[in-house]
XYZ file of C-alpha atoms in Angstrom:
356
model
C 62.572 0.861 10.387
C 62.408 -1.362 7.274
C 63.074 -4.867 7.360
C 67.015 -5.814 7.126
C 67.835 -5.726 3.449
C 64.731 -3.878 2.287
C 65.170 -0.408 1.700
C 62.290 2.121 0.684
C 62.646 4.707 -1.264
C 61.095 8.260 -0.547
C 59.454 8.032 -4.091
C 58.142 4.045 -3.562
C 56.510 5.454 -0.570
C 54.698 8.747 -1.871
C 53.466 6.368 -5.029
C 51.982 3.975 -1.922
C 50.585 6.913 -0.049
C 48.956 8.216 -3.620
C 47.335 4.619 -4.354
C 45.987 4.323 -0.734
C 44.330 7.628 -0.954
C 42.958 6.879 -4.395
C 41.393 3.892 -2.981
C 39.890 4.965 0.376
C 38.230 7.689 -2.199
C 36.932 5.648 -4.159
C 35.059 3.388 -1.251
C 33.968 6.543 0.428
C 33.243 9.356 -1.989
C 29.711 8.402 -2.772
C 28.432 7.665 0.870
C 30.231 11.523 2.092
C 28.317 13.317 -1.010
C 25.171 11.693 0.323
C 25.770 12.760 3.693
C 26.676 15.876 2.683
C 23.611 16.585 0.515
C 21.822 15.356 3.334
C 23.599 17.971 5.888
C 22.838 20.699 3.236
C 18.957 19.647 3.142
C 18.571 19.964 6.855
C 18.203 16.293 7.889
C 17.160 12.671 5.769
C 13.360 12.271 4.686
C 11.178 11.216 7.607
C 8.982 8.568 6.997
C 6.212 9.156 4.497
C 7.807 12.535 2.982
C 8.478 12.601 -0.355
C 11.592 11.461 -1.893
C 12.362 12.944 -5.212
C 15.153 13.046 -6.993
C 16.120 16.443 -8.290
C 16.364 14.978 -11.740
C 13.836 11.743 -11.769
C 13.418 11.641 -15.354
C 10.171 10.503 -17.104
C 7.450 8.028 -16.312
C 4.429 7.070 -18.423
C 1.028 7.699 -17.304
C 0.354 4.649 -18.602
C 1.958 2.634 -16.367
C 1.121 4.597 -13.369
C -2.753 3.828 -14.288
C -1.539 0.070 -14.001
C -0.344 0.523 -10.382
C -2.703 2.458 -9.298
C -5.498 0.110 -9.645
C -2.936 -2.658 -8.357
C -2.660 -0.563 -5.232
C -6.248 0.520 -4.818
C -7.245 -3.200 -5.004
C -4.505 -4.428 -2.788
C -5.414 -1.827 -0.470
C -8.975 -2.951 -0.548
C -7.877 -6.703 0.359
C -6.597 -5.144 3.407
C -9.619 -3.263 4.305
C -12.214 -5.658 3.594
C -9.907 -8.520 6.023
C -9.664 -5.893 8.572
C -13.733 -5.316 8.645
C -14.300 -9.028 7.913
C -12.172 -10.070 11.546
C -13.957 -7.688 13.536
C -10.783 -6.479 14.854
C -10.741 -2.732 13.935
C -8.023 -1.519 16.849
C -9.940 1.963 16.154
C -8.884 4.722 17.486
C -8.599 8.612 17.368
C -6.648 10.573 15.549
C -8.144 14.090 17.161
C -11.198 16.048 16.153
C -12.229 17.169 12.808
C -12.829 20.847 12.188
C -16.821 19.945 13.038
C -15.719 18.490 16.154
C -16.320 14.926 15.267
C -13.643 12.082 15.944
C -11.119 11.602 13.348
C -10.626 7.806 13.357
C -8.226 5.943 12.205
C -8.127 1.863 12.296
C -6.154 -1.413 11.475
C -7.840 -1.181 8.134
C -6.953 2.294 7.037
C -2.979 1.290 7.958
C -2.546 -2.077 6.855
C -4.483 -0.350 3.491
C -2.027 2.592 3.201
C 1.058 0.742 3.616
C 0.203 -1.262 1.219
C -0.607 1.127 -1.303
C 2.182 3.693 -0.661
C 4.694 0.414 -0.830
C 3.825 -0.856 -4.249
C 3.462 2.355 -5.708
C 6.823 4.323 -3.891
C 8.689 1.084 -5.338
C 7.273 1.054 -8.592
C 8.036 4.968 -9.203
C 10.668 5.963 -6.504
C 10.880 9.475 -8.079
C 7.631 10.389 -7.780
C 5.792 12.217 -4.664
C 3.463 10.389 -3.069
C 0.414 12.409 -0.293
C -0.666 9.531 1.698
C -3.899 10.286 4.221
C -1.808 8.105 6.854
C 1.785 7.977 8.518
C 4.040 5.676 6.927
C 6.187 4.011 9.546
C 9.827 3.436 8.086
C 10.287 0.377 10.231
C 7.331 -0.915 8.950
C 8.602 -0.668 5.128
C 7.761 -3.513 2.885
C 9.049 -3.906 -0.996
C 6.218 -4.745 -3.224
C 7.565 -5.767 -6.919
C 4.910 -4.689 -9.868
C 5.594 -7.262 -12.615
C 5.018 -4.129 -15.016
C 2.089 -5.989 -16.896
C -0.385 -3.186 -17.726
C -3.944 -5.075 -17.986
C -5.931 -5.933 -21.015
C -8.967 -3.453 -20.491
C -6.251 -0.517 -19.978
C -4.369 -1.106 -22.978
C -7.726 -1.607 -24.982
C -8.096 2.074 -24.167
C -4.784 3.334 -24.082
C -2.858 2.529 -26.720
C -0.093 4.267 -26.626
C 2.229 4.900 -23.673
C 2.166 9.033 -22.299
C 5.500 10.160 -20.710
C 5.957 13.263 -18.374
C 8.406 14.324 -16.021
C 8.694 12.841 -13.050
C 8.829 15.784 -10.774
C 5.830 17.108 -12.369
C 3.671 14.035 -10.978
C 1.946 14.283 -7.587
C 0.084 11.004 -6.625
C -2.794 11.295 -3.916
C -3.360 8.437 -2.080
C -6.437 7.852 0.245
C -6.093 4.480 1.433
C -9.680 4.395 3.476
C -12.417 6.849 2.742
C -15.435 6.683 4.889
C -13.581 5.496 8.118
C -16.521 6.605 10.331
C -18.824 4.509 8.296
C -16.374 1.454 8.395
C -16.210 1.513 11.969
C -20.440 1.255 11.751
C -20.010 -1.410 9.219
C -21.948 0.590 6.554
C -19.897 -0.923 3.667
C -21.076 0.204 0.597
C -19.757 3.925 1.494
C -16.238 2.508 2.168
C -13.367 2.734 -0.951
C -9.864 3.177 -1.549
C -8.467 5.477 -3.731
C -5.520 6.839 -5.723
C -5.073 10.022 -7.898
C -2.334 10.946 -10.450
C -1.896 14.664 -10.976
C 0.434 16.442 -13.428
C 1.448 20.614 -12.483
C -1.645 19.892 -9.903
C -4.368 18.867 -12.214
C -5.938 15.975 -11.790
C -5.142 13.206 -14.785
C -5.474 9.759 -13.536
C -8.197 8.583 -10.983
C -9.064 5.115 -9.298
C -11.771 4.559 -7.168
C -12.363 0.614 -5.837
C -15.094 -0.494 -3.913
C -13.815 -3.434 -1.672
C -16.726 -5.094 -0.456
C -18.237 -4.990 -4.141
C -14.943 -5.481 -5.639
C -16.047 -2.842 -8.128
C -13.303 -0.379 -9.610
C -13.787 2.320 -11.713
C -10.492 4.349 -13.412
C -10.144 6.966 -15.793
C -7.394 9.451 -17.676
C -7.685 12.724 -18.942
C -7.476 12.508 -22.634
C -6.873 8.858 -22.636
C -9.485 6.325 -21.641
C -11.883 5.297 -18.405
C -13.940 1.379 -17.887
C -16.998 3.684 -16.663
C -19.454 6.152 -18.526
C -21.381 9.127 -17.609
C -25.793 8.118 -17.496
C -27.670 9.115 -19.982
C -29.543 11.721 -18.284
C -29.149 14.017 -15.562
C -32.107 16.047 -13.913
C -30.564 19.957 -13.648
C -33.830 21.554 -12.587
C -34.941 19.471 -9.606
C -31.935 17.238 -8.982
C -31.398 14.937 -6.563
C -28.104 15.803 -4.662
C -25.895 13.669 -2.578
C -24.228 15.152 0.182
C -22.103 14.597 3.555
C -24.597 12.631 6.493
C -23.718 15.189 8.379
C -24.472 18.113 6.542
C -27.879 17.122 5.011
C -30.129 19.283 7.048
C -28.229 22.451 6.255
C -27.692 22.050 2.493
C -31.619 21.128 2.281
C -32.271 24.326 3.563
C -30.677 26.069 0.904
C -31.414 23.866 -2.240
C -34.494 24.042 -1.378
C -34.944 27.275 -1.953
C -32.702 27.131 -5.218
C -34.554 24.113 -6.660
C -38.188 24.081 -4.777
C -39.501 21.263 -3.600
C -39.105 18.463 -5.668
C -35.386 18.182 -4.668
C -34.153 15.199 -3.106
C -30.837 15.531 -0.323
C -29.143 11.691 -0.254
C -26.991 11.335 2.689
C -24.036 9.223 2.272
C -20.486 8.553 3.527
C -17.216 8.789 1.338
C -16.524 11.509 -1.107
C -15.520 8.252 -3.411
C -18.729 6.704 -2.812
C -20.796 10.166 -3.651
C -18.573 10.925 -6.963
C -19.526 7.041 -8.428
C -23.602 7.907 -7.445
C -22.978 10.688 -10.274
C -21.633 7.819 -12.643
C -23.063 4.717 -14.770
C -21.784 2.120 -11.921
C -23.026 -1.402 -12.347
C -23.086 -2.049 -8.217
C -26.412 -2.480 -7.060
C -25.670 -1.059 -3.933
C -24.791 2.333 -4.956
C -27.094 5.268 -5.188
C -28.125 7.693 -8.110
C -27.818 11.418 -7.994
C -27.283 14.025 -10.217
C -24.775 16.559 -8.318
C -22.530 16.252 -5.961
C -22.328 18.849 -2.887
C -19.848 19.020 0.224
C -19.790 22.642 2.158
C -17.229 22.796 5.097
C -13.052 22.211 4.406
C -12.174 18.717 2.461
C -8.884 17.005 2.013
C -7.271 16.321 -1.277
C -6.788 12.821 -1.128
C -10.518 12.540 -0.495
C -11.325 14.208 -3.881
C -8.441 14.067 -6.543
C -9.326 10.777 -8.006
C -13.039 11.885 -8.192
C -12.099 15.006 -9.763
C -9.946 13.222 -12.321
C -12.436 10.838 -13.053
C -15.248 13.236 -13.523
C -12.708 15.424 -15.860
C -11.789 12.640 -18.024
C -15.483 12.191 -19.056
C -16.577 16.065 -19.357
C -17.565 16.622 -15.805
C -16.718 19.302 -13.219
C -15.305 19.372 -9.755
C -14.910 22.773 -8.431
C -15.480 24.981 -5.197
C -18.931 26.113 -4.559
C -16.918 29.418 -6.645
C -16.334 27.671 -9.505
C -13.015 27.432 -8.791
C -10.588 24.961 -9.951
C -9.070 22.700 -7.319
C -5.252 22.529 -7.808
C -3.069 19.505 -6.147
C -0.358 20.556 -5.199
C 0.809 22.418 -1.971
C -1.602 22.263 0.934
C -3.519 18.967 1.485
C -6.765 20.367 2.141
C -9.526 22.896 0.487
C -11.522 25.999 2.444
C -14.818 26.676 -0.092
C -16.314 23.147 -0.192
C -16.914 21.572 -3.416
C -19.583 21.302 -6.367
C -19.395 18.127 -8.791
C -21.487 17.892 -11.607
C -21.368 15.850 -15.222
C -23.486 16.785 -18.318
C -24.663 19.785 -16.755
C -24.310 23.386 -17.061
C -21.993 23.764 -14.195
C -20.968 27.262 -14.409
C -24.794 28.168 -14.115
C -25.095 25.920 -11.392
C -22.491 27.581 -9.483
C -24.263 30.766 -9.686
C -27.335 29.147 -8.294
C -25.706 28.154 -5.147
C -24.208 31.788 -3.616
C -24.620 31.067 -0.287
C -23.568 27.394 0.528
C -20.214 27.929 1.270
C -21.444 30.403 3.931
C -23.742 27.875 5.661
C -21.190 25.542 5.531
C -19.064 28.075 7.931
């Protein structure tokens, strides 16, 4: 009953009932249509998927190049504090396809989260592969003061704009774990990769303990060169430690005897040996050759690298490698710069079969 003296009128009270409901829309509408498009998905992203808006507009190469390094280099910090304490918390992860140990340690976390943080904040609508899990309770917000650096702009003057959904970025925030955890440094480097409809278009590789970085874009610019020369008829190859008896075998026979096999660690490491890289402690050779299964992340940023300055990453086929889907690759890999890769291909028939 209404107050003595006060009376309501049915029409006062549907115009109250209207404005209540008006309101209680307006605070709630937004959070039910995201819990609704949630329902509809199946579930909300776990930690580490991607997060892309259906519609995430446009970003500029450009920029991402900026962040890139940024990340590589603060993801390098990480790894080279990690390795400098002693303190590796290593552990396994499982067993490679080979058998070996899969290891994972402080380094190649602290490394990824800080890579995947600065670069998910920095370009929200963009997918981002990340080698490791990233913990959602571990989430930090990195701010990039959007200053692109001198020696980029020198090279790239002008900013280059795709769509957003077209943009996978790769990120590998350790390569050459098992050679960190023996404290072979110079094999160890982070890396990120920008591709566009899966090809490869911006690449960063950093070398912490050198503090060495080398980046590159597809029909824009790069701060390292191809070598003058390249030996095609008895090269020296670099290859896997692992898998340096069995691709001797072969090359041997393809090249004779004057071929040299380099073991080394890190597909990042063994894509720079191919390059003019002013780090004393990297090796020279003059193709590249893995033969078993290989993960994108370990690769993209070489292949974009070697792209942007008329080199060739394919399979042992002669396949190109596209990055998108799957995170891995079956027929093994052949990288080559200033060479007659095609030919080279056809030299090499049966690698991918010793690899297996």
């Amino acid at each position: 009953m209404a107050p003595m003296g006060i009376r309501l009128s049915p029409l006062g009270v549907a115009v109250f009932f209207l404005l209540g409901l008006g309101v209680l829309y307006h605070l709630y509408s937004g959070f039910l249509a995201g819990r609704f498009s949630l329902f509809g998905l199946g579930s909300e992203p776990a930690a580490g998927e991607a997060e892309v808006a259906a519609d995430g507009g446009t970003v500029d190469l450009r920029e991402m190049l900026a962040v890139a390094v940024l990340a590589a280099e603060r993801g390098g910090d990480e790894v080279r504090r990690v390795r400098e304490s002693n303190v590796l918390h290593e552990k396994s992860k499982g067993k490679t396809r080979e058998g070996a140990d899969d290891k994972m340690t402080s380094g190649d976390v602290l490394s990824n989260r800080k890579m995947f943080y600065l670069l998910k904040t920095a370009f929200p609508n963009v997918q981002i592969n990340t080698e490791e899990h990233v913990d959602a309770s571990d989430k930090e917000v990195i701010v990039w003061n959007r200053k692109i650096p001198e020696d980029i702009l020198k090279e790239i003057a002008a900013p280059k704009e795709v769509p957003a959904e077209s943009v996978t970025v790769w990120i590998d925030p350790l390569d050459a774990t098992q050679e960190y955890t023996e404290d072979l440094r110079k094999y160890v480097t982070t890396m990120v990769c920008v591709a566009v409809n899966g090809k490869p278009v911006v690449g960063v590789i950093h070398k912490p303990f050198s503090e060495y970085t080398a980046w590159a874009m597809v029909d824009g610019g790069s701060n390292v060169k191809a070598r003058s020369s390249y030996n095609e008829k008895t090269p020296k190859i670099i290859v896997s430690r692992s898998h340096a008896g069995m691709v001797k075998q072969v090359t041997l026979q393809t090249f004779g005897n004057q071929t040299s096999i380099i073991p080394a660690g890190g597909a990042g490491y063994k894509v720079l040996a191919l390059l003019d890289v002013p780090d004393m402690t990297q090796e020279k050779a003059d193709l590249y050759i893995h033969v078993t299964y290989i993960k994108k992340w370990d690769i993209c940023a070489g292949n974009a690298i070697l792209k942007a300055l008329g080199g060739h990453m394919t399979t042992l086929n002669g396949e190109e490698i596209s990055y998108t889907g799957s995170d891995g690759i079956e027929g093994g890999l052949l990288a080559s710069i200033r060479m007659n890769h095609q030919a080279l291909v056809r030299k090499l028939p049966d690698l991918e079969k010793s690899g297996h």
